[in-house]
mmCIF file of C-alpha atoms in Angstrom:
data_model
loop_
_atom_site.group_PDB
_atom_site.id
_atom_site.type_symbol
_atom_site.label_atom_id
_atom_site.label_comp_id
_atom_site.label_asym_id
_atom_site.label_seq_id
_atom_site.Cartn_x
_atom_site.Cartn_y
_atom_site.Cartn_z
ATOM 1 C CA MET A 20 0.000 0.000 0.000
ATOM 2 C CA PRO A 21 1.441 3.417 -0.961
ATOM 3 C CA GLY A 22 2.841 5.302 2.016
ATOM 4 C CA LEU A 23 2.717 2.342 4.435
ATOM 5 C CA THR A 24 4.794 -0.794 4.790
ATOM 6 C CA GLY A 25 3.097 -4.056 5.617
ATOM 7 C CA LEU A 26 4.279 -3.886 9.235
ATOM 8 C CA GLU A 27 3.053 -0.308 9.580
ATOM 9 C CA LEU A 28 -0.349 -1.265 8.193
ATOM 10 C CA LEU A 29 -0.474 -4.221 10.589
ATOM 11 C CA ARG A 30 0.130 -1.917 13.548
ATOM 12 C CA GLU A 31 -2.552 0.519 12.317
ATOM 13 C CA VAL A 32 -5.106 -2.283 11.931
ATOM 14 C CA LYS A 33 -4.380 -3.757 15.381
ATOM 15 C CA ALA A 34 -4.610 -0.307 16.962
ATOM 16 C CA VAL A 35 -8.102 0.225 15.529
ATOM 17 C CA SER A 36 -9.387 -3.373 15.796
ATOM 18 C CA PRO A 37 -7.273 -5.510 18.154
ATOM 19 C CA ASP A 38 -9.476 -8.575 17.592
ATOM 20 C CA VAL A 39 -8.908 -8.719 13.830
ATOM 21 C CA ASP A 40 -6.716 -11.660 12.788
ATOM 22 C CA VAL A 41 -4.060 -10.537 10.306
ATOM 23 C CA ILE A 42 -2.000 -12.707 7.946
ATOM 24 C CA LEU A 43 0.912 -10.708 6.526
ATOM 25 C CA LEU A 44 1.868 -11.300 2.877
ATOM 26 C CA THR A 45 5.159 -9.979 1.512
ATOM 27 C CA ALA A 46 7.459 -10.463 -1.457
ATOM 28 C CA PHE A 47 10.559 -9.629 0.575
ATOM 29 C CA GLY A 48 10.214 -11.818 3.613
ATOM 30 C CA THR A 49 13.006 -12.345 6.091
ATOM 31 C CA VAL A 50 13.134 -14.117 9.433
ATOM 32 C CA GLU A 51 13.549 -10.740 11.124
ATOM 33 C CA GLU A 52 10.414 -9.375 9.447
ATOM 34 C CA ALA A 53 8.449 -12.487 10.371
ATOM 35 C CA VAL A 54 9.439 -12.134 14.033
ATOM 36 C CA LYS A 55 8.445 -8.446 14.025
ATOM 37 C CA ALA A 56 5.101 -9.274 12.412
ATOM 38 C CA MET A 57 4.293 -11.913 15.026
ATOM 39 C CA LYS A 58 5.297 -9.548 17.840
ATOM 40 C CA ASP A 59 3.003 -6.873 16.416
ATOM 41 C CA GLY A 60 0.040 -9.241 16.446
ATOM 42 C CA ALA A 61 0.022 -11.072 13.104
ATOM 43 C CA VAL A 62 -1.408 -14.584 13.246
ATOM 44 C CA ASP A 63 1.020 -15.766 10.556
ATOM 45 C CA PHE A 64 3.397 -14.626 7.837
ATOM 46 C CA LEU A 65 3.558 -15.716 4.160
ATOM 47 C CA THR A 66 6.224 -14.896 1.602
ATOM 48 C CA LYS A 67 5.274 -14.574 -2.074
ATOM 49 C CA PRO A 68 5.057 -16.699 -4.105
ATOM 50 C CA PHE A 69 3.233 -19.323 -2.067
ATOM 51 C CA GLN A 70 1.273 -22.472 -2.809
ATOM 52 C CA ARG A 71 -2.476 -22.730 -2.417
ATOM 53 C CA ALA A 72 -1.978 -25.428 0.207
ATOM 54 C CA GLN A 73 0.234 -23.060 2.212
ATOM 55 C CA LEU A 74 -2.452 -20.369 2.180
ATOM 56 C CA LEU A 75 -5.166 -22.832 3.234
ATOM 57 C CA ARG A 76 -2.982 -24.103 6.061
ATOM 58 C CA VAL A 77 -2.351 -20.567 7.324
ATOM 59 C CA ILE A 78 -6.049 -19.663 7.102
ATOM 60 C CA ARG A 79 -6.961 -22.845 8.981
ATOM 61 C CA LYS A 80 -4.420 -21.923 11.649
ATOM 62 C CA ALA A 81 -5.907 -18.419 11.921
ATOM 63 C CA LEU A 82 -9.413 -19.850 12.359
ATOM 64 C CA GLU A 83 -8.170 -22.247 15.047
ATOM 65 C CA HIS A 84 -6.439 -19.330 16.773
ATOM 66 C CA ARG A 85 -9.649 -17.291 16.739
ATOM 67 C CA GLU A 86 -11.640 -20.219 18.136
ATOM 68 C CA LEU A 87 -9.078 -20.697 20.917
ATOM 69 C CA VAL A 88 -9.173 -16.992 21.805
ATOM 70 C CA GLN A 89 -12.971 -17.073 21.957
ATOM 71 C CA GLU A 90 -12.911 -20.192 24.151
ATOM 72 C CA ASN A 91 -10.390 -18.577 26.489
ATOM 73 C CA ARG A 92 -12.501 -15.432 26.744
ATOM 74 C CA ALA A 93 -15.627 -17.465 27.434
ATOM 75 C CA LEU A 94 -13.748 -19.376 30.131
ATOM 76 C CA GLN A 95 -12.476 -16.139 31.664
ATOM 77 C CA ARG A 96 -16.006 -14.718 31.685
ATOM 78 C CA ARG A 97 -17.240 -17.902 33.334
ATOM 79 C CA LEU A 98 -14.478 -17.727 35.933
ATOM 80 C CA ASP A 99 -15.299 -14.088 36.596
ATOM 81 C CA ASP A 100 -18.982 -14.971 36.951
ATOM 82 C CA LEU A 101 -18.149 -17.838 39.297
ATOM 83 C CA LEU A 102 -15.957 -15.568 41.376
ATOM 84 C CA ARG A 103 -18.616 -12.853 41.456
ATOM 85 C CA GLU A 104 -21.281 -15.364 42.473
ATOM 86 C CA GLY A 105 -18.990 -17.148 44.917
ATOM 87 C CA ASN A 106 -19.769 -14.996 47.940
ATOM 88 C CA ILE A 107 -23.458 -15.675 47.528
ATOM 89 C CA ILE A 108 -23.662 -19.462 47.603
ATOM 90 C CA GLY A 109 -24.515 -21.564 50.631
ATOM 91 C CA THR A 110 -26.885 -24.033 52.236
ATOM 92 C CA SER A 111 -26.968 -22.914 55.879
ATOM 93 C CA PRO A 112 -30.286 -21.868 57.463
ATOM 94 C CA ALA A 113 -29.023 -18.291 57.948
ATOM 95 C CA PHE A 114 -28.060 -18.064 54.280
ATOM 96 C CA ARG A 115 -31.338 -19.559 53.053
ATOM 97 C CA ARG A 116 -33.391 -17.159 55.178
ATOM 98 C CA MET A 117 -31.496 -14.208 53.739
ATOM 99 C CA MET A 118 -31.870 -15.403 50.143
ATOM 100 C CA THR A 119 -35.597 -16.005 50.595
ATOM 101 C CA LEU A 120 -36.007 -12.380 51.651
ATOM 102 C CA VAL A 121 -33.739 -11.157 48.831
ATOM 103 C CA ASP A 122 -35.804 -12.953 46.195
ATOM 104 C CA GLN A 123 -39.032 -11.635 47.734
ATOM 105 C CA VAL A 124 -37.957 -7.990 47.680
ATOM 106 C CA ALA A 125 -36.342 -8.198 44.237
ATOM 107 C CA ASN A 126 -39.672 -7.993 42.415
ATOM 108 C CA SER A 127 -40.729 -4.853 44.255
ATOM 109 C CA SER A 128 -39.647 -1.275 43.601
ATOM 110 C CA ALA A 129 -38.847 -0.600 47.270
ATOM 111 C CA THR A 130 -35.503 0.763 48.380
ATOM 112 C CA VAL A 131 -33.433 -1.851 50.191
ATOM 113 C CA LEU A 132 -30.836 -1.401 52.926
ATOM 114 C CA ILE A 133 -28.300 -4.230 53.195
ATOM 115 C CA GLN A 134 -26.581 -4.451 56.566
ATOM 116 C CA GLY A 135 -23.587 -6.629 57.326
ATOM 117 C CA GLU A 136 -19.969 -6.770 58.299
ATOM 118 C CA SER A 137 -17.190 -6.086 55.827
ATOM 119 C CA GLY A 138 -16.602 -9.032 53.512
ATOM 120 C CA THR A 139 -20.086 -10.558 53.744
ATOM 121 C CA GLY A 140 -20.900 -9.909 50.077
ATOM 122 C CA LYS A 141 -23.274 -6.950 50.295
ATOM 123 C CA GLU A 142 -22.623 -5.799 46.727
ATOM 124 C CA LEU A 143 -23.304 -9.303 45.439
ATOM 125 C CA ILE A 144 -26.618 -9.287 47.287
ATOM 126 C CA ALA A 145 -27.433 -5.954 45.644
ATOM 127 C CA ARG A 146 -26.593 -7.450 42.235
ATOM 128 C CA ARG A 147 -28.828 -10.417 42.989
ATOM 129 C CA ILE A 148 -31.705 -8.049 43.796
ATOM 130 C CA HIS A 149 -31.126 -6.239 40.494
ATOM 131 C CA GLU A 150 -30.815 -9.435 38.434
ATOM 132 C CA ARG A 151 -34.066 -10.839 39.862
ATOM 133 C CA SER A 152 -35.974 -7.570 39.436
ATOM 134 C CA PRO A 153 -38.028 -6.212 36.499
ATOM 135 C CA ARG A 154 -35.094 -3.817 35.961
ATOM 136 C CA ARG A 155 -32.681 -6.630 35.122
ATOM 137 C CA GLN A 156 -32.305 -5.393 31.526
ATOM 138 C CA GLY A 157 -31.249 -1.972 32.793
ATOM 139 C CA PRO A 158 -27.839 -0.985 34.145
ATOM 140 C CA PHE A 159 -26.474 -1.861 37.575
ATOM 141 C CA VAL A 160 -24.248 0.976 38.778
ATOM 142 C CA ALA A 161 -22.232 0.732 42.003
ATOM 143 C CA VAL A 162 -20.687 3.592 43.982
ATOM 144 C CA ASN A 163 -18.596 3.279 47.146
ATOM 145 C CA CYS A 164 -19.463 6.373 49.166
ATOM 146 C CA ALA A 165 -16.448 5.916 51.437
ATOM 147 C CA ALA A 166 -13.948 5.753 48.580
ATOM 148 C CA LEU A 167 -14.436 9.321 47.323
ATOM 149 C CA PRO A 168 -13.964 12.676 49.083
ATOM 150 C CA GLU A 169 -17.059 14.802 49.701
ATOM 151 C CA GLY A 170 -16.738 17.154 46.713
ATOM 152 C CA LEU A 171 -15.834 14.410 44.272
ATOM 153 C CA LEU A 172 -18.631 12.109 45.434
ATOM 154 C CA GLU A 173 -21.297 14.713 44.692
ATOM 155 C CA SER A 174 -20.049 15.300 41.144
ATOM 156 C CA GLU A 175 -19.724 11.531 40.683
ATOM 157 C CA LEU A 176 -23.324 10.931 41.733
ATOM 158 C CA PHE A 177 -25.021 13.867 40.004
ATOM 159 C CA GLY A 178 -22.568 14.724 37.223
ATOM 160 C CA TYR A 179 -21.374 18.227 36.392
ATOM 161 C CA GLU A 180 -21.510 20.897 33.717
ATOM 162 C CA LYS A 181 -18.561 22.354 31.858
ATOM 163 C CA GLY A 182 -16.787 24.920 34.026
ATOM 164 C CA ALA A 183 -18.500 23.785 37.238
ATOM 165 C CA PHE A 184 -15.092 23.630 38.918
ATOM 166 C CA THR A 185 -11.421 23.709 38.023
ATOM 167 C CA GLY A 186 -10.724 20.864 35.636
ATOM 168 C CA ALA A 187 -14.331 20.449 34.471
ATOM 169 C CA ALA A 188 -13.482 20.737 30.782
ATOM 170 C CA GLY A 189 -16.802 19.312 29.638
ATOM 171 C CA ARG A 190 -20.162 17.992 30.747
ATOM 172 C CA LYS A 191 -20.204 14.641 32.537
ATOM 173 C CA GLU A 192 -23.168 12.429 33.366
ATOM 174 C CA GLY A 193 -23.427 11.268 36.966
ATOM 175 C CA ARG A 194 -24.132 7.809 38.308
ATOM 176 C CA PHE A 195 -27.831 8.551 38.765
ATOM 177 C CA GLU A 196 -28.119 9.307 35.043
ATOM 178 C CA LEU A 197 -26.073 6.249 34.120
ATOM 179 C CA ALA A 198 -28.349 4.065 36.257
ATOM 180 C CA ASP A 199 -31.570 5.412 34.689
ATOM 181 C CA GLY A 200 -33.959 2.497 34.151
ATOM 182 C CA GLY A 201 -31.852 0.260 36.384
ATOM 183 C CA THR A 202 -30.424 0.052 39.882
ATOM 184 C CA LEU A 203 -27.987 2.332 41.711
ATOM 185 C CA PHE A 204 -26.081 0.658 44.533
ATOM 186 C CA LEU A 205 -24.666 2.999 47.184
ATOM 187 C CA ASP A 206 -22.151 1.086 49.276
ATOM 188 C CA GLU A 207 -21.008 2.431 52.668
ATOM 189 C CA VAL A 208 -23.966 4.823 52.646
ATOM 190 C CA ALA A 209 -23.271 5.783 56.273
ATOM 191 C CA ASP A 210 -20.290 7.783 54.997
ATOM 192 C CA LEU A 211 -22.442 10.174 52.961
ATOM 193 C CA ALA A 212 -21.539 13.771 53.805
ATOM 194 C CA PRO A 213 -24.294 15.854 55.482
ATOM 195 C CA VAL A 214 -24.388 18.202 52.473
ATOM 196 C CA THR A 215 -25.014 15.287 50.090
ATOM 197 C CA GLN A 216 -27.719 13.551 52.114
ATOM 198 C CA PRO A 217 -30.601 15.967 51.308
ATOM 199 C CA LYS A 218 -29.788 15.729 47.596
ATOM 200 C CA ILE A 219 -30.028 11.943 47.747
ATOM 201 C CA LEU A 220 -33.315 12.311 49.634
ATOM 202 C CA ARG A 221 -34.689 14.572 46.898
ATOM 203 C CA VAL A 222 -33.914 11.994 44.205
ATOM 204 C CA LEU A 223 -35.622 9.298 46.258
ATOM 205 C CA GLN A 224 -38.703 11.449 46.844
ATOM 206 C CA GLU A 225 -39.019 13.351 43.575
ATOM 207 C CA GLY A 226 -36.773 11.481 41.139
ATOM 208 C CA GLU A 227 -35.016 14.707 40.144
ATOM 209 C CA PHE A 228 -31.767 16.624 40.616
ATOM 210 C CA GLU A 229 -29.399 19.095 38.940
ATOM 211 C CA ARG A 230 -25.844 18.467 37.863
ATOM 212 C CA VAL A 231 -23.112 20.271 39.798
ATOM 213 C CA GLY A 232 -22.845 23.734 38.264
ATOM 214 C CA GLY A 233 -26.085 23.283 36.326
ATOM 215 C CA THR A 234 -29.581 24.754 36.543
ATOM 216 C CA LYS A 235 -31.550 22.293 34.419
ATOM 217 C CA THR A 236 -33.594 19.827 36.467
ATOM 218 C CA LEU A 237 -33.101 16.234 35.319
ATOM 219 C CA ARG A 238 -35.466 13.352 36.016
ATOM 220 C CA VAL A 239 -34.446 9.723 36.422
ATOM 221 C CA ASP A 240 -36.140 6.400 37.111
ATOM 222 C CA VAL A 241 -33.736 4.584 39.417
ATOM 223 C CA ARG A 242 -34.120 1.974 42.122
ATOM 224 C CA VAL A 243 -31.707 2.666 44.978
ATOM 225 C CA VAL A 244 -30.152 -0.150 46.996
ATOM 226 C CA THR A 245 -27.768 0.800 49.798
ATOM 227 C CA ALA A 246 -25.396 -1.030 52.123
ATOM 228 C CA THR A 247 -23.500 -0.316 55.315
ATOM 229 C CA ASN A 248 -21.506 -2.068 58.012
ATOM 230 C CA GLN A 249 -22.566 0.566 60.551
ATOM 231 C CA ASP A 250 -25.767 0.972 62.564
ATOM 232 C CA LEU A 251 -27.641 3.807 60.845
ATOM 233 C CA ALA A 252 -30.158 4.036 63.696
ATOM 234 C CA VAL A 253 -27.314 4.916 66.067
ATOM 235 C CA LEU A 254 -25.997 7.509 63.611
ATOM 236 C CA VAL A 255 -29.480 9.039 63.438
ATOM 237 C CA ARG A 256 -29.624 9.321 67.228
ATOM 238 C CA GLU A 257 -26.184 10.940 67.189
ATOM 239 C CA LYS A 258 -27.406 13.456 64.552
ATOM 240 C CA ARG A 259 -24.795 12.191 62.073
ATOM 241 C CA PHE A 260 -27.349 10.860 59.568
ATOM 242 C CA ARG A 261 -30.653 12.408 58.480
ATOM 243 C CA GLU A 262 -33.647 10.693 60.013
ATOM 244 C CA ASP A 263 -35.870 11.283 56.969
ATOM 245 C CA LEU A 264 -33.233 9.807 54.646
ATOM 246 C CA TYR A 265 -32.803 6.837 56.974
ATOM 247 C CA TYR A 266 -36.507 6.000 56.764
ATOM 248 C CA ARG A 267 -36.452 6.378 52.981
ATOM 249 C CA LEU A 268 -33.524 3.976 52.678
ATOM 250 C CA ASN A 269 -34.727 1.539 55.309
ATOM 251 C CA VAL A 270 -37.993 0.454 53.687
ATOM 252 C CA ILE A 271 -36.723 -3.137 53.648
ATOM 253 C CA THR A 272 -33.618 -4.313 55.503
ATOM 254 C CA VAL A 273 -31.630 -7.364 54.436
ATOM 255 C CA THR A 274 -29.018 -8.559 56.920
ATOM 256 C CA ALA A 275 -26.013 -10.394 55.495
ATOM 257 C CA PRO A 276 -24.969 -12.917 58.161
ATOM 258 C CA PRO A 277 -21.271 -13.124 59.054
ATOM 259 C CA LEU A 278 -19.506 -16.319 58.047
ATOM 260 C CA ARG A 279 -19.141 -17.417 61.688
ATOM 261 C CA GLU A 280 -22.955 -17.694 61.794
ATOM 262 C CA ARG A 281 -23.075 -19.883 58.687
ATOM 263 C CA ARG A 282 -20.233 -22.335 59.330
ATOM 264 C CA GLU A 283 -22.004 -24.992 57.276
ATOM 265 C CA ASP A 284 -21.173 -22.879 54.219
ATOM 266 C CA VAL A 285 -17.414 -22.695 54.812
ATOM 267 C CA ALA A 286 -16.669 -25.999 53.069
ATOM 268 C CA VAL A 287 -18.791 -25.300 49.983
ATOM 269 C CA LEU A 288 -17.402 -21.765 49.655
ATOM 270 C CA ALA A 289 -13.833 -22.998 50.100
ATOM 271 C CA GLN A 290 -14.326 -25.667 47.433
ATOM 272 C CA HIS A 291 -15.820 -23.067 45.112
ATOM 273 C CA PHE A 292 -12.881 -20.691 45.518
ATOM 274 C CA LEU A 293 -10.471 -23.606 45.118
ATOM 275 C CA ARG A 294 -12.030 -24.461 41.757
ATOM 276 C CA VAL A 295 -11.918 -20.842 40.585
ATOM 277 C CA TYR A 296 -8.327 -20.110 41.593
ATOM 278 C CA ALA A 297 -7.025 -23.497 40.502
ATOM 279 C CA ALA A 298 -8.390 -22.737 37.031
ATOM 280 C CA LYS A 299 -6.949 -19.214 37.071
ATOM 281 C CA ASN A 300 -3.514 -20.550 38.055
ATOM 282 C CA ASN A 301 -3.646 -23.615 35.789
ATOM 283 C CA ARG A 302 -3.423 -25.972 38.775
ATOM 284 C CA HIS A 303 -5.043 -29.368 39.279
ATOM 285 C CA LEU A 304 -6.308 -29.623 42.849
ATOM 286 C CA ASP A 305 -8.931 -32.110 43.994
ATOM 287 C CA GLY A 306 -9.828 -30.425 47.265
ATOM 288 C CA PHE A 307 -8.713 -30.105 50.881
ATOM 289 C CA THR A 308 -7.316 -32.667 53.282
ATOM 290 C CA ASP A 309 -9.518 -33.437 56.291
ATOM 291 C CA GLU A 310 -7.105 -31.533 58.532
ATOM 292 C CA ALA A 311 -7.145 -28.449 56.284
ATOM 293 C CA LEU A 312 -10.939 -28.486 56.073
ATOM 294 C CA ALA A 313 -11.188 -28.800 59.860
ATOM 295 C CA CYS A 314 -8.951 -25.737 60.190
ATOM 296 C CA LEU A 315 -11.154 -23.735 57.822
ATOM 297 C CA GLU A 316 -14.354 -24.774 59.581
ATOM 298 C CA GLY A 317 -12.897 -24.056 63.013
ATOM 299 C CA TYR A 318 -11.714 -20.532 62.291
ATOM 300 C CA SER A 319 -13.878 -17.528 63.247
ATOM 301 C CA TRP A 320 -13.408 -15.604 59.944
ATOM 302 C CA PRO A 321 -13.453 -11.986 61.173
ATOM 303 C CA GLY A 322 -12.955 -10.916 57.548
ATOM 304 C CA ASN A 323 -15.856 -13.144 56.458
ATOM 305 C CA VAL A 324 -16.137 -14.548 52.930
ATOM 306 C CA ARG A 325 -13.570 -12.119 51.542
ATOM 307 C CA GLU A 326 -10.985 -13.420 54.016
ATOM 308 C CA LEU A 327 -11.854 -17.028 53.154
ATOM 309 C CA GLU A 328 -11.405 -16.261 49.466
ATOM 310 C CA ASN A 329 -7.963 -14.744 50.099
ATOM 311 C CA VAL A 330 -6.901 -17.695 52.261
ATOM 312 C CA VAL A 331 -7.940 -20.200 49.585
ATOM 313 C CA GLU A 332 -6.215 -18.233 46.814
ATOM 314 C CA ARG A 333 -3.014 -18.245 48.888
ATOM 315 C CA ALA A 334 -3.340 -21.983 49.517
ATOM 316 C CA VAL A 335 -3.794 -22.710 45.806
ATOM 317 C CA VAL A 336 -0.549 -20.878 45.044
ATOM 318 C CA LEU A 337 1.371 -22.696 47.808
ATOM 319 C CA ALA A 338 -0.043 -26.203 47.286
ATOM 320 C CA ARG A 339 2.300 -28.665 45.576
ATOM 321 C CA GLY A 340 0.286 -31.876 45.561
ATOM 322 C CA THR A 341 -3.273 -32.593 44.494
ATOM 323 C CA ALA A 342 -4.868 -31.285 47.689
ATOM 324 C CA VAL A 343 -4.575 -28.257 49.951
ATOM 325 C CA GLU A 344 -3.026 -29.230 53.291
ATOM 326 C CA ALA A 345 -3.174 -27.496 56.670
ATOM 327 C CA GLY A 346 0.407 -26.341 56.167
ATOM 328 C CA HIS A 347 -0.730 -24.232 53.209
ATOM 329 C CA LEU A 348 -3.036 -22.182 55.462
ATOM 330 C CA PRO A 349 -2.034 -19.077 57.469
ATOM 331 C CA ASP A 350 -0.895 -19.595 61.067
ATOM 332 C CA ASN A 351 -3.863 -17.742 62.564
ATOM 333 C CA VAL A 352 -6.285 -20.131 60.837
ATOM 334 C CA THR A 353 -4.492 -23.288 61.977
ATOM 335 C CA ALA A 354 -3.923 -21.904 65.497
ATOM 336 C CA ARG A 355 -7.631 -21.242 65.992
ATOM 337 C CA ALA A 356 -8.499 -24.734 64.770
ATOM 338 C CA ALA A 357 -5.954 -26.274 67.139
ATOM 339 C CA VAL A 358 -7.623 -24.531 70.067
ATOM 340 C CA LEU A 359 -11.085 -25.709 69.049
ATOM 341 C CA GLU A 360 -9.773 -29.252 68.864
ATOM 342 C CA GLY A 361 -8.397 -28.884 72.393
ATOM 343 C CA GLY A 362 -4.736 -28.916 71.365
ATOM 344 C CA ALA A 363 -1.928 -26.498 72.090
ATOM 345 C CA VAL A 364 -1.503 -23.325 70.112
ATOM 346 C CA PRO A 365 1.314 -23.897 67.583
ATOM 347 C CA GLY A 366 4.536 -22.420 68.860
ATOM 348 C CA GLU A 367 3.263 -21.991 72.447
ATOM 349 C CA ARG A 368 3.732 -24.056 75.580
ATOM 350 C CA PRO A 369 1.583 -27.189 75.699
ATOM 351 C CA ALA A 370 -1.245 -28.040 78.050
ATOM 352 C CA GLY A 371 -0.090 -28.804 81.543
ATOM 353 C CA ASP A 372 2.799 -26.337 81.370
ATOM 354 C CA GLY A 373 1.161 -23.497 83.227
ATOM 355 C CA GLY A 374 -1.582 -23.019 80.641
ATOM 356 C CA ALA A 375 -4.905 -24.643 79.956
ATOM 357 C CA ALA A 376 -4.657 -25.429 76.279
ATOM 358 C CA GLY A 377 -6.799 -28.534 76.681
ATOM 359 C CA GLU A 378 -9.815 -26.587 77.945
ATOM 360 C CA ARG A 379 -12.634 -26.166 75.430
ATOM 361 C CA PHE A 380 -15.616 -24.774 77.358
ATOM 362 C CA PHE A 381 -16.402 -22.343 80.160
ATOM 363 C CA LYS A 382 -19.631 -21.103 81.699
ATOM 364 C CA ILE A 383 -21.282 -17.748 81.038
ATOM 365 C CA ARG A 384 -24.023 -16.454 83.312
ATOM 366 C CA ILE A 385 -27.336 -15.982 81.508
ATOM 367 C CA GLY A 386 -28.051 -12.264 81.493
ATOM 368 C CA ALA A 387 -24.389 -11.244 81.466
ATOM 369 C CA SER A 388 -23.678 -8.049 79.564
ATOM 370 C CA LEU A 389 -21.785 -8.110 76.284
ATOM 371 C CA ALA A 390 -18.864 -6.353 77.986
ATOM 372 C CA GLU A 391 -18.733 -9.081 80.653
ATOM 373 C CA ILE A 392 -18.800 -11.804 78.006
ATOM 374 C CA GLU A 393 -16.011 -10.148 76.016
ATOM 375 C CA GLN A 394 -13.934 -9.813 79.188
ATOM 376 C CA ARG A 395 -14.441 -13.467 80.070
ATOM 377 C CA VAL A 396 -13.624 -14.690 76.556
ATOM 378 C CA LEU A 397 -10.404 -12.678 76.513
ATOM 379 C CA GLU A 398 -9.365 -13.909 79.967
ATOM 380 C CA GLU A 399 -10.078 -17.555 79.105
ATOM 381 C CA THR A 400 -8.157 -17.215 75.847
ATOM 382 C CA LEU A 401 -5.194 -15.734 77.724
ATOM 383 C CA ARG A 402 -5.351 -18.705 80.079
ATOM 384 C CA LEU A 403 -5.454 -21.020 77.077
ATOM 385 C CA THR A 404 -2.269 -19.491 75.658
ATOM 386 C CA GLY A 405 -0.476 -19.274 78.977
ATOM 387 C CA GLY A 406 -0.704 -15.483 78.946
ATOM 388 C CA ASN A 407 0.689 -15.016 75.426
ATOM 389 C CA LYS A 408 -1.184 -11.953 74.187
ATOM 390 C CA THR A 409 -0.099 -12.273 70.553
ATOM 391 C CA SER A 410 -1.414 -15.839 70.336
ATOM 392 C CA ALA A 411 -4.611 -14.807 72.114
ATOM 393 C CA ALA A 412 -5.128 -12.101 69.501
ATOM 394 C CA LYS A 413 -4.597 -14.633 66.690
ATOM 395 C CA ILE A 414 -7.132 -17.024 68.202
ATOM 396 C CA LEU A 415 -9.732 -14.280 68.626
ATOM 397 C CA GLY A 416 -9.067 -12.840 65.181
ATOM 398 C CA ILE A 417 -8.268 -9.363 66.527
ATOM 399 C CA ASP A 418 -5.274 -7.053 66.473
ATOM 400 C CA PRO A 419 -2.764 -7.660 69.310
ATOM 401 C CA LYS A 420 -3.034 -3.934 70.104
ATOM 402 C CA THR A 421 -6.693 -4.508 71.011
ATOM 403 C CA VAL A 422 -5.696 -7.123 73.592
ATOM 404 C CA PHE A 423 -3.102 -4.817 75.150
ATOM 405 C CA ARG A 424 -5.583 -1.915 75.161
ATOM 406 C CA LYS A 425 -8.314 -3.926 76.885
ATOM 407 C CA LEU A 426 -5.859 -5.101 79.529
ATOM 408 C CA LYS A 427 -4.545 -1.584 80.071
ATOM 409 C CA GLN A 428 -8.062 -0.162 80.395
ATOM 410 C CA GLY A 429 -9.059 -2.866 82.847
ATOM 411 C CA GLU A 430 -11.543 -4.523 80.480
ATOM 412 C CA ALA A 431 -9.825 -7.858 81.185
ATOM 413 C CA ASP A 432 -7.540 -9.245 83.880
ATOM 414 C CA ASP A 433 -3.974 -10.050 82.792
ATOM 415 C CA ALA A 434 -3.593 -12.288 85.839
ATOM 416 C CA ALA A 435 -6.393 -14.548 84.602
ATOM 417 C CA ALA A 436 -3.842 -16.667 82.767
ATOM 418 C CA GLU A 437 -2.324 -17.729 86.091
ATOM 419 C CA ARG A 438 -5.617 -18.678 87.767
ATOM 420 C CA PRO A 439 -7.153 -22.145 87.356
ATOM 421 C CA PRO A 440 -10.371 -22.324 85.295
ATOM 422 C CA ASP A 441 -13.642 -22.173 87.185
ATOM 423 C CA GLY A 442 -15.464 -24.455 84.735
#
């Protein structure tokens, strides 16, 4: 082609349409040119003159390459779907109760507030609500209210006009506009700034707003689903969250149970994540050893399903045989399981050596306050570890600094480790 070499044309084509398969034909082929062509994205390279059979072979190879690429993309999409759905599978009673409510509210137009600890899969629940709703053909748009500063969050939600602020070189649609006809998911809604809350309330009540720097009133048809790991009712009492907005958001509340309350689901979730990450890392793993599975089921999972996913991904990378073993799991997971089994904490002094590592149960008075229960649990755990605060923190799934702070503030007795258990 006049003005362009074959390699230059190849680069132009791939820049415009990366998925196009290109076979480069040239009358002056060299090994160096062939290597360059393949590096730049050519499927194959033919030097003139060539036989018909050569051309057919190259075309067949290009078609096989395209089919392989499509299969790989389909597999990647499936893996991504499996991973996205992974946090929302289970068979436990707590999980089934939640999913029954989710499927009931999905068909309505009511706003939904999803409450739950970090890592319990609140966004996946919101997606499930959207996908089971009459709006499923519309967009699902997610915004993390805690991830953006106050000024940026407002322009992200409502959009802005050209010149609205420094750097606003043109008009931009906000997330409410992008979610028109679908669902807008506001994660960490408790972090909404006071100045933004009445604007959200107006959209919920009237379905209208103005872009930042604009005067034209825009109307949208959006279902709003929100989520938080905080208690909004407490924030309302503390005057940190608008009461009228709270009632608008809290038409229906879905509570995502923490993983420690759905232990029956640990094994099925772990196996699911194993399958996903084994495929992603091209590993063949059949499952978990009994010891490894006991460790997973015995751990308290303060980080919930997200923590379990990370632990399994790590184990897949470290595993060398056909199964994940206990040695492939983090120390805090195996230490907790050892305690539940009545054994010594790895690396600490064994039972009978001043500690009580063989103890599994203790009594709590019915009617005891939460503070009393926390104090007792910490003291018994310190006794279990022979007073080792770092190991106690690992067992409880908390930061060691928290243990030291509670002891310093008198919320637990450091001397408890030296006293015999009272049963």
